[in-house]
Amino acid sequence: MSRILIVEDEAHLAEGLRFNLEAEGHSISIVSDGEAALRLLHARQNAFDAVVLDVMLPGRDGFSVAAELRRERNYVPVLMLTARGRPEDVLQGFESGADDYLPKPFELPILLARIRGLLRRREWLSQSAPDSEPAPGKAPDVFRFDGKTIDFRALEVHSGSRIVHLTQMEADLLHHLIRNAGQVVSRKAILREVWGLHQDTDTRAIDNFIVRLRRYLEDVPAAPRHLLTVRGIGYKFVAGHRT
Ligand code: CA
């Protein structure tokens, strides 16, 4: 059983979600605005295994709620409900720290599958054996290179005494690039394979993520040695000297 918080001001939609998620064996709480969500999440750290967060809320919107959570170092998995046909919502959602998104209106089975995915990924990340040898073509749970350690289970990058927390989306992107280390990964492939975006989306969002990842991983972010841009195509991860 997982504990899921639904942040949605459309009562009928929230109740429909409650009904279906409870039928799957989850425990559900509902709040109808962002402030109430933050109060609840703030008061009860680790009280929830996942949050379904609508973007369009009265007062504080979903982007601001997600960003505030991450500022408070609360990394509960967030599935954001965005407006259909607004890829910029998706991108802003990722930027604010959402882990996954679903455009409205959505098919219920898809939402249930996305929530299962979020919960499973979280579980997988917390249960994977540490320091296991990576199989060819796979990224390990803990990856070390150039004096840095990326812990994909804890969603952390350790660089000297500095620890940076990764969002699930950042970790997924990094994991994908490392799994394909030495090969060029196109922006379209990233959208499709990492973020499940099949529509034509502005790929600049990826560039913003890469800029952020470079700040975490590169000694000189403006002159990257690991997260390389391949002009007109995409990106390539190069580990260089392992430490
Ligand atoms: Ca709404």
PDB file of C-alpha atoms and ligand atoms in Angstrom:
ATOM      1  CA  MET A   1       0.000   0.000   0.000  1.00  0.00           C
ATOM      2  CA  SER A   2       1.237   3.454  -0.862  1.00  0.00           C
ATOM      3  CA  ARG A   3       0.137   6.773   0.521  1.00  0.00           C
ATOM      4  CA  ILE A   4      -0.729   9.232  -2.207  1.00  0.00           C
ATOM      5  CA  LEU A   5      -1.628  12.903  -1.897  1.00  0.00           C
ATOM      6  CA  ILE A   6      -3.910  14.326  -4.579  1.00  0.00           C
ATOM      7  CA  VAL A   7      -3.741  18.091  -5.074  1.00  0.00           C
ATOM      8  CA  GLU A   8      -6.684  18.971  -7.281  1.00  0.00           C
ATOM      9  CA  ASP A   9      -9.388  21.616  -6.973  1.00  0.00           C
ATOM     10  CA  GLU A  10     -11.896  19.880  -9.243  1.00  0.00           C
ATOM     11  CA  ALA A  11     -13.727  17.866  -6.610  1.00  0.00           C
ATOM     12  CA  HIS A  12     -15.286  15.327  -8.968  1.00  0.00           C
ATOM     13  CA  LEU A  13     -11.936  14.571 -10.548  1.00  0.00           C
ATOM     14  CA  ALA A  14     -10.208  14.268  -7.176  1.00  0.00           C
ATOM     15  CA  GLU A  15     -12.903  11.948  -5.858  1.00  0.00           C
ATOM     16  CA  GLY A  16     -12.747   9.836  -9.017  1.00  0.00           C
ATOM     17  CA  LEU A  17      -9.019   9.455  -8.527  1.00  0.00           C
ATOM     18  CA  ARG A  18      -9.485   8.604  -4.872  1.00  0.00           C
ATOM     19  CA  PHE A  19     -12.011   5.910  -5.742  1.00  0.00           C
ATOM     20  CA  ASN A  20      -9.753   4.284  -8.326  1.00  0.00           C
ATOM     21  CA  LEU A  21      -6.540   4.558  -6.368  1.00  0.00           C
ATOM     22  CA  GLU A  22      -8.189   3.148  -3.259  1.00  0.00           C
ATOM     23  CA  ALA A  23      -9.419   0.286  -5.397  1.00  0.00           C
ATOM     24  CA  GLU A  24      -5.742  -0.375  -6.177  1.00  0.00           C
ATOM     25  CA  GLY A  25      -5.078  -0.581  -2.448  1.00  0.00           C
ATOM     26  CA  HIS A  26      -3.587   2.872  -1.881  1.00  0.00           C
ATOM     27  CA  SER A  27      -4.325   5.269   0.920  1.00  0.00           C
ATOM     28  CA  ILE A  28      -5.446   8.646  -0.417  1.00  0.00           C
ATOM     29  CA  SER A  29      -5.540  12.194   0.919  1.00  0.00           C
ATOM     30  CA  ILE A  30      -6.979  15.093  -1.054  1.00  0.00           C
ATOM     31  CA  VAL A  31      -6.351  18.814  -0.791  1.00  0.00           C
ATOM     32  CA  SER A  32      -7.725  21.427  -3.169  1.00  0.00           C
ATOM     33  CA  ASP A  33      -5.007  24.062  -3.195  1.00  0.00           C
ATOM     34  CA  GLY A  34      -1.249  24.430  -3.165  1.00  0.00           C
ATOM     35  CA  GLU A  35      -0.895  26.063   0.223  1.00  0.00           C
ATOM     36  CA  ALA A  36      -2.795  23.233   1.886  1.00  0.00           C
ATOM     37  CA  ALA A  37      -0.608  20.721   0.045  1.00  0.00           C
ATOM     38  CA  LEU A  38       2.583  22.390   1.226  1.00  0.00           C
ATOM     39  CA  ARG A  39       1.309  22.625   4.810  1.00  0.00           C
ATOM     40  CA  LEU A  40       0.518  18.915   4.788  1.00  0.00           C
ATOM     41  CA  LEU A  41       3.769  17.871   3.121  1.00  0.00           C
ATOM     42  CA  HIS A  42       5.757  20.144   5.380  1.00  0.00           C
ATOM     43  CA  ALA A  43       4.098  18.972   8.595  1.00  0.00           C
ATOM     44  CA  ARG A  44       4.471  15.306   7.806  1.00  0.00           C
ATOM     45  CA  GLN A  45       7.821  14.546   6.183  1.00  0.00           C
ATOM     46  CA  ASN A  46       7.754  11.193   4.394  1.00  0.00           C
ATOM     47  CA  ALA A  47       4.032  10.913   5.023  1.00  0.00           C
ATOM     48  CA  PHE A  48       3.397  10.335   1.325  1.00  0.00           C
ATOM     49  CA  ASP A  49       4.926   8.028  -1.257  1.00  0.00           C
ATOM     50  CA  ALA A  50       3.763  10.111  -4.199  1.00  0.00           C
ATOM     51  CA  VAL A  51       1.895  13.319  -5.018  1.00  0.00           C
ATOM     52  CA  VAL A  52      -0.501  13.872  -7.924  1.00  0.00           C
ATOM     53  CA  LEU A  53      -0.244  17.610  -8.470  1.00  0.00           C
ATOM     54  CA  ASP A  54      -2.520  19.600 -10.743  1.00  0.00           C
ATOM     55  CA  VAL A  55      -0.923  22.629 -12.383  1.00  0.00           C
ATOM     56  CA  MET A  56      -4.055  24.781 -12.446  1.00  0.00           C
ATOM     57  CA  LEU A  57      -4.931  25.447  -8.825  1.00  0.00           C
ATOM     58  CA  PRO A  58      -6.522  28.433  -7.128  1.00  0.00           C
ATOM     59  CA  GLY A  59      -3.841  30.728  -5.750  1.00  0.00           C
ATOM     60  CA  ARG A  60      -0.489  29.024  -5.852  1.00  0.00           C
ATOM     61  CA  ASP A  61      -0.094  26.846  -8.960  1.00  0.00           C
ATOM     62  CA  GLY A  62       1.404  23.391  -9.240  1.00  0.00           C
ATOM     63  CA  PHE A  63       4.737  24.633 -10.588  1.00  0.00           C
ATOM     64  CA  SER A  64       5.230  26.806  -7.551  1.00  0.00           C
ATOM     65  CA  VAL A  65       4.237  23.981  -5.216  1.00  0.00           C
ATOM     66  CA  ALA A  66       6.737  21.579  -6.797  1.00  0.00           C
ATOM     67  CA  ALA A  67       9.503  24.181  -6.764  1.00  0.00           C
ATOM     68  CA  GLU A  68       8.816  25.004  -3.114  1.00  0.00           C
ATOM     69  CA  LEU A  69       8.922  21.308  -2.177  1.00  0.00           C
ATOM     70  CA  ARG A  70      12.305  20.878  -3.816  1.00  0.00           C
ATOM     71  CA  ARG A  71      13.571  24.054  -2.174  1.00  0.00           C
ATOM     72  CA  GLU A  72      12.587  22.510   1.144  1.00  0.00           C
ATOM     73  CA  ARG A  73      14.552  19.429   0.109  1.00  0.00           C
ATOM     74  CA  ASN A  74      11.422  17.343  -0.017  1.00  0.00           C
ATOM     75  CA  TYR A  75      11.888  14.853  -2.860  1.00  0.00           C
ATOM     76  CA  VAL A  76       8.596  12.994  -2.743  1.00  0.00           C
ATOM     77  CA  PRO A  77       7.822  11.764  -6.283  1.00  0.00           C
ATOM     78  CA  VAL A  78       5.506  14.223  -8.049  1.00  0.00           C
ATOM     79  CA  LEU A  79       3.252  13.391 -11.002  1.00  0.00           C
ATOM     80  CA  MET A  80       2.117  16.677 -12.492  1.00  0.00           C
ATOM     81  CA  LEU A  81      -1.163  17.082 -14.343  1.00  0.00           C
ATOM     82  CA  THR A  82      -0.657  19.553 -17.181  1.00  0.00           C
ATOM     83  CA  ALA A  83      -2.965  21.043 -19.804  1.00  0.00           C
ATOM     84  CA  ARG A  84      -3.007  19.157 -23.080  1.00  0.00           C
ATOM     85  CA  GLY A  85      -1.309  20.830 -25.991  1.00  0.00           C
ATOM     86  CA  ARG A  86       0.933  22.851 -23.752  1.00  0.00           C
ATOM     87  CA  PRO A  87       4.382  21.310 -23.958  1.00  0.00           C
ATOM     88  CA  GLU A  88       5.666  24.423 -22.208  1.00  0.00           C
ATOM     89  CA  ASP A  89       3.711  23.217 -19.161  1.00  0.00           C
ATOM     90  CA  VAL A  90       5.557  19.931 -19.318  1.00  0.00           C
ATOM     91  CA  LEU A  91       8.871  21.659 -19.569  1.00  0.00           C
ATOM     92  CA  GLN A  92       8.090  24.078 -16.791  1.00  0.00           C
ATOM     93  CA  GLY A  93       6.920  21.109 -14.729  1.00  0.00           C
ATOM     94  CA  PHE A  94      10.245  19.347 -15.174  1.00  0.00           C
ATOM     95  CA  GLU A  95      12.086  22.556 -14.401  1.00  0.00           C
ATOM     96  CA  SER A  96      10.155  22.997 -11.187  1.00  0.00           C
ATOM     97  CA  GLY A  97      11.080  19.506 -10.081  1.00  0.00           C
ATOM     98  CA  ALA A  98       8.210  17.261 -11.158  1.00  0.00           C
ATOM     99  CA  ASP A  99       9.167  13.632 -11.769  1.00  0.00           C
ATOM    100  CA  ASP A 100       6.586  12.820 -14.381  1.00  0.00           C
ATOM    101  CA  TYR A 101       3.610  14.469 -16.024  1.00  0.00           C
ATOM    102  CA  LEU A 102       0.323  13.605 -17.616  1.00  0.00           C
ATOM    103  CA  PRO A 103      -1.659  15.966 -19.854  1.00  0.00           C
ATOM    104  CA  LYS A 104      -5.331  16.578 -19.044  1.00  0.00           C
ATOM    105  CA  PRO A 105      -7.749  15.157 -19.896  1.00  0.00           C
ATOM    106  CA  PHE A 106      -6.160  11.796 -19.302  1.00  0.00           C
ATOM    107  CA  GLU A 107      -7.250   8.200 -19.517  1.00  0.00           C
ATOM    108  CA  LEU A 108      -7.530   6.761 -16.048  1.00  0.00           C
ATOM    109  CA  PRO A 109      -5.565   3.556 -16.806  1.00  0.00           C
ATOM    110  CA  ILE A 110      -2.698   5.735 -18.011  1.00  0.00           C
ATOM    111  CA  LEU A 111      -2.686   7.734 -14.797  1.00  0.00           C
ATOM    112  CA  LEU A 112      -2.731   4.553 -12.728  1.00  0.00           C
ATOM    113  CA  ALA A 113       0.140   3.162 -14.790  1.00  0.00           C
ATOM    114  CA  ARG A 114       2.157   6.373 -14.353  1.00  0.00           C
ATOM    115  CA  ILE A 115       1.665   6.259 -10.587  1.00  0.00           C
ATOM    116  CA  ARG A 116       2.674   2.608 -10.504  1.00  0.00           C
ATOM    117  CA  GLY A 117       5.727   3.570 -12.536  1.00  0.00           C
ATOM    118  CA  LEU A 118       6.704   6.334 -10.118  1.00  0.00           C
ATOM    119  CA  LEU A 119       6.278   4.090  -7.095  1.00  0.00           C
ATOM    120  CA  ARG A 120       8.119   1.205  -8.728  1.00  0.00           C
ATOM    121  CA  ARG A 121      11.003   3.362  -9.868  1.00  0.00           C
ATOM    122  CA  ARG A 122      11.335   4.696  -6.350  1.00  0.00           C
ATOM    123  CA  GLU A 123      11.298   1.176  -4.977  1.00  0.00           C
ATOM    124  CA  TRP A 124      13.719  -0.063  -7.593  1.00  0.00           C
ATOM    125  CA  LEU A 125      16.086   2.782  -6.810  1.00  0.00           C
ATOM    126  CA  SER A 126      15.980   2.071  -3.093  1.00  0.00           C
ATOM    127  CA  GLN A 127      16.379  -1.684  -3.456  1.00  0.00           C
ATOM    128  CA  SER A 128      19.057  -2.044  -6.102  1.00  0.00           C
ATOM    129  CA  ALA A 129      22.258  -3.600  -4.881  1.00  0.00           C
ATOM    130  CA  PRO A 130      24.922  -0.976  -4.233  1.00  0.00           C
ATOM    131  CA  ASP A 131      28.067  -0.885  -6.313  1.00  0.00           C
ATOM    132  CA  SER A 132      26.983  -3.807  -8.445  1.00  0.00           C
ATOM    133  CA  GLU A 133      29.062  -4.285 -11.570  1.00  0.00           C
ATOM    134  CA  PRO A 134      27.217  -2.827 -14.496  1.00  0.00           C
ATOM    135  CA  ALA A 135      26.203  -5.179 -17.275  1.00  0.00           C
ATOM    136  CA  PRO A 136      27.301  -3.975 -20.704  1.00  0.00           C
ATOM    137  CA  GLY A 137      25.014  -1.231 -21.916  1.00  0.00           C
ATOM    138  CA  LYS A 138      23.615  -0.675 -18.460  1.00  0.00           C
ATOM    139  CA  ALA A 139      24.380   2.121 -16.067  1.00  0.00           C
ATOM    140  CA  PRO A 140      25.206   1.074 -12.540  1.00  0.00           C
ATOM    141  CA  ASP A 141      23.352   2.320  -9.488  1.00  0.00           C
ATOM    142  CA  VAL A 142      26.477   4.089  -8.346  1.00  0.00           C
ATOM    143  CA  PHE A 143      28.693   5.591 -10.992  1.00  0.00           C
ATOM    144  CA  ARG A 144      32.087   7.130 -10.317  1.00  0.00           C
ATOM    145  CA  PHE A 145      34.095   9.253 -12.666  1.00  0.00           C
ATOM    146  CA  ASP A 146      36.522  12.144 -12.506  1.00  0.00           C
ATOM    147  CA  GLY A 147      36.323  12.447  -8.726  1.00  0.00           C
ATOM    148  CA  LYS A 148      32.545  12.490  -8.702  1.00  0.00           C
ATOM    149  CA  THR A 149      30.095   9.884  -7.544  1.00  0.00           C
ATOM    150  CA  ILE A 150      26.563   9.664  -8.845  1.00  0.00           C
ATOM    151  CA  ASP A 151      24.293   7.655  -6.615  1.00  0.00           C
ATOM    152  CA  PHE A 152      21.203   6.844  -8.665  1.00  0.00           C
ATOM    153  CA  ARG A 153      19.460   5.238  -5.716  1.00  0.00           C
ATOM    154  CA  ALA A 154      19.828   8.204  -3.418  1.00  0.00           C
ATOM    155  CA  LEU A 155      19.507  10.629  -6.361  1.00  0.00           C
ATOM    156  CA  GLU A 156      22.684  12.395  -5.324  1.00  0.00           C
ATOM    157  CA  VAL A 157      25.878  13.639  -6.906  1.00  0.00           C
ATOM    158  CA  HIS A 158      28.872  13.784  -4.592  1.00  0.00           C
ATOM    159  CA  SER A 159      31.713  15.989  -5.674  1.00  0.00           C
ATOM    160  CA  GLY A 160      34.299  16.531  -2.983  1.00  0.00           C
ATOM    161  CA  SER A 161      32.349  17.707   0.038  1.00  0.00           C
ATOM    162  CA  ARG A 162      29.514  18.991  -2.106  1.00  0.00           C
ATOM    163  CA  ILE A 163      26.316  16.964  -2.395  1.00  0.00           C
ATOM    164  CA  VAL A 164      23.738  17.871  -5.024  1.00  0.00           C
ATOM    165  CA  HIS A 165      20.328  16.279  -5.081  1.00  0.00           C
ATOM    166  CA  LEU A 166      18.965  15.215  -8.471  1.00  0.00           C
ATOM    167  CA  THR A 167      15.310  15.200  -9.378  1.00  0.00           C
ATOM    168  CA  GLN A 168      14.074  11.912 -10.772  1.00  0.00           C
ATOM    169  CA  MET A 169      13.934  13.511 -14.216  1.00  0.00           C
ATOM    170  CA  GLU A 170      17.528  14.710 -14.002  1.00  0.00           C
ATOM    171  CA  ALA A 171      18.624  11.287 -12.773  1.00  0.00           C
ATOM    172  CA  ASP A 172      16.748   9.538 -15.579  1.00  0.00           C
ATOM    173  CA  LEU A 173      18.374  11.733 -18.199  1.00  0.00           C
ATOM    174  CA  LEU A 174      21.823  11.256 -16.719  1.00  0.00           C
ATOM    175  CA  HIS A 175      21.270   7.515 -16.373  1.00  0.00           C
ATOM    176  CA  HIS A 176      20.297   7.315 -20.029  1.00  0.00           C
ATOM    177  CA  LEU A 177      23.354   9.257 -21.192  1.00  0.00           C
ATOM    178  CA  ILE A 178      25.684   7.163 -19.049  1.00  0.00           C
ATOM    179  CA  ARG A 179      24.073   3.945 -20.254  1.00  0.00           C
ATOM    180  CA  ASN A 180      24.917   5.116 -23.756  1.00  0.00           C
ATOM    181  CA  ALA A 181      28.308   6.502 -22.813  1.00  0.00           C
ATOM    182  CA  GLY A 182      30.494   7.313 -25.796  1.00  0.00           C
ATOM    183  CA  GLN A 183      27.528   7.385 -28.154  1.00  0.00           C
ATOM    184  CA  VAL A 184      25.573  10.334 -29.424  1.00  0.00           C
ATOM    185  CA  VAL A 185      22.056  10.469 -28.032  1.00  0.00           C
ATOM    186  CA  SER A 186      19.694  12.651 -30.022  1.00  0.00           C
ATOM    187  CA  ARG A 187      17.343  15.146 -28.395  1.00  0.00           C
ATOM    188  CA  LYS A 188      14.375  13.374 -29.953  1.00  0.00           C
ATOM    189  CA  ALA A 189      15.520  10.061 -28.478  1.00  0.00           C
ATOM    190  CA  ILE A 190      15.835  11.699 -25.080  1.00  0.00           C
ATOM    191  CA  LEU A 191      12.304  13.074 -25.293  1.00  0.00           C
ATOM    192  CA  ARG A 192      10.961   9.711 -26.361  1.00  0.00           C
ATOM    193  CA  GLU A 193      12.980   7.264 -24.324  1.00  0.00           C
ATOM    194  CA  VAL A 194      13.646   9.193 -21.164  1.00  0.00           C
ATOM    195  CA  TRP A 195      10.588  11.360 -20.770  1.00  0.00           C
ATOM    196  CA  GLY A 196       8.008   9.486 -22.841  1.00  0.00           C
ATOM    197  CA  LEU A 197       7.212  12.598 -24.869  1.00  0.00           C
ATOM    198  CA  HIS A 198       5.993  11.567 -28.278  1.00  0.00           C
ATOM    199  CA  GLN A 199       4.523  14.854 -29.373  1.00  0.00           C
ATOM    200  CA  ASP A 200       6.618  17.452 -31.068  1.00  0.00           C
ATOM    201  CA  THR A 201       8.067  19.228 -28.114  1.00  0.00           C
ATOM    202  CA  ASP A 202      10.481  22.048 -27.904  1.00  0.00           C
ATOM    203  CA  THR A 203      13.755  20.258 -27.348  1.00  0.00           C
ATOM    204  CA  ARG A 204      15.279  23.326 -25.711  1.00  0.00           C
ATOM    205  CA  ALA A 205      14.026  21.940 -22.399  1.00  0.00           C
ATOM    206  CA  ILE A 206      16.676  19.259 -22.710  1.00  0.00           C
ATOM    207  CA  ASP A 207      19.324  21.895 -23.191  1.00  0.00           C
ATOM    208  CA  ASN A 208      18.227  23.513 -19.938  1.00  0.00           C
ATOM    209  CA  PHE A 209      18.546  20.185 -18.166  1.00  0.00           C
ATOM    210  CA  ILE A 210      21.989  19.658 -19.601  1.00  0.00           C
ATOM    211  CA  VAL A 211      23.048  23.126 -18.444  1.00  0.00           C
ATOM    212  CA  ARG A 212      21.908  22.155 -14.957  1.00  0.00           C
ATOM    213  CA  LEU A 213      23.600  18.767 -15.031  1.00  0.00           C
ATOM    214  CA  ARG A 214      26.821  20.417 -16.160  1.00  0.00           C
ATOM    215  CA  ARG A 215      26.704  22.638 -13.088  1.00  0.00           C
ATOM    216  CA  TYR A 216      26.585  19.467 -10.987  1.00  0.00           C
ATOM    217  CA  LEU A 217      29.148  17.424 -12.879  1.00  0.00           C
ATOM    218  CA  GLU A 218      31.611  19.644 -14.642  1.00  0.00           C
ATOM    219  CA  ASP A 219      34.516  21.437 -13.011  1.00  0.00           C
ATOM    220  CA  VAL A 220      34.084  24.181 -15.576  1.00  0.00           C
ATOM    221  CA  PRO A 221      30.453  24.029 -16.767  1.00  0.00           C
ATOM    222  CA  ALA A 222      31.147  26.382 -19.681  1.00  0.00           C
ATOM    223  CA  ALA A 223      33.884  24.052 -20.939  1.00  0.00           C
ATOM    224  CA  PRO A 224      32.368  20.606 -20.403  1.00  0.00           C
ATOM    225  CA  ARG A 225      34.542  17.503 -20.572  1.00  0.00           C
ATOM    226  CA  HIS A 226      31.868  14.897 -19.845  1.00  0.00           C
ATOM    227  CA  LEU A 227      28.474  16.127 -21.023  1.00  0.00           C
ATOM    228  CA  LEU A 228      29.322  17.063 -24.559  1.00  0.00           C
ATOM    229  CA  THR A 229      27.097  18.796 -27.071  1.00  0.00           C
ATOM    230  CA  VAL A 230      27.050  17.190 -30.501  1.00  0.00           C
ATOM    231  CA  ARG A 231      25.971  20.073 -32.685  1.00  0.00           C
ATOM    232  CA  GLY A 232      22.659  19.686 -34.440  1.00  0.00           C
ATOM    233  CA  ILE A 233      22.046  16.236 -32.964  1.00  0.00           C
ATOM    234  CA  GLY A 234      22.193  15.907 -29.245  1.00  0.00           C
ATOM    235  CA  TYR A 235      24.531  14.934 -26.473  1.00  0.00           C
ATOM    236  CA  LYS A 236      27.224  12.475 -25.563  1.00  0.00           C
ATOM    237  CA  PHE A 237      28.496  11.426 -22.168  1.00  0.00           C
ATOM    238  CA  VAL A 238      32.193  10.731 -21.833  1.00  0.00           C
ATOM    239  CA  ALA A 239      33.461   9.487 -18.475  1.00  0.00           C
ATOM    240  CA  GLY A 240      37.143  10.077 -19.136  1.00  0.00           C
ATOM    241  CA  HIS A 241      39.345   8.877 -16.328  1.00  0.00           C
ATOM    242  CA  ARG A 242      37.472   6.829 -13.791  1.00  0.00           C
ATOM    243  CA  THR A 243      38.514   7.306 -10.198  1.00  0.00           C
TER     244      THR A 243
HETATM  245 CA    CA B   1      -7.378  22.351 -11.441  1.00  0.00          CA
END
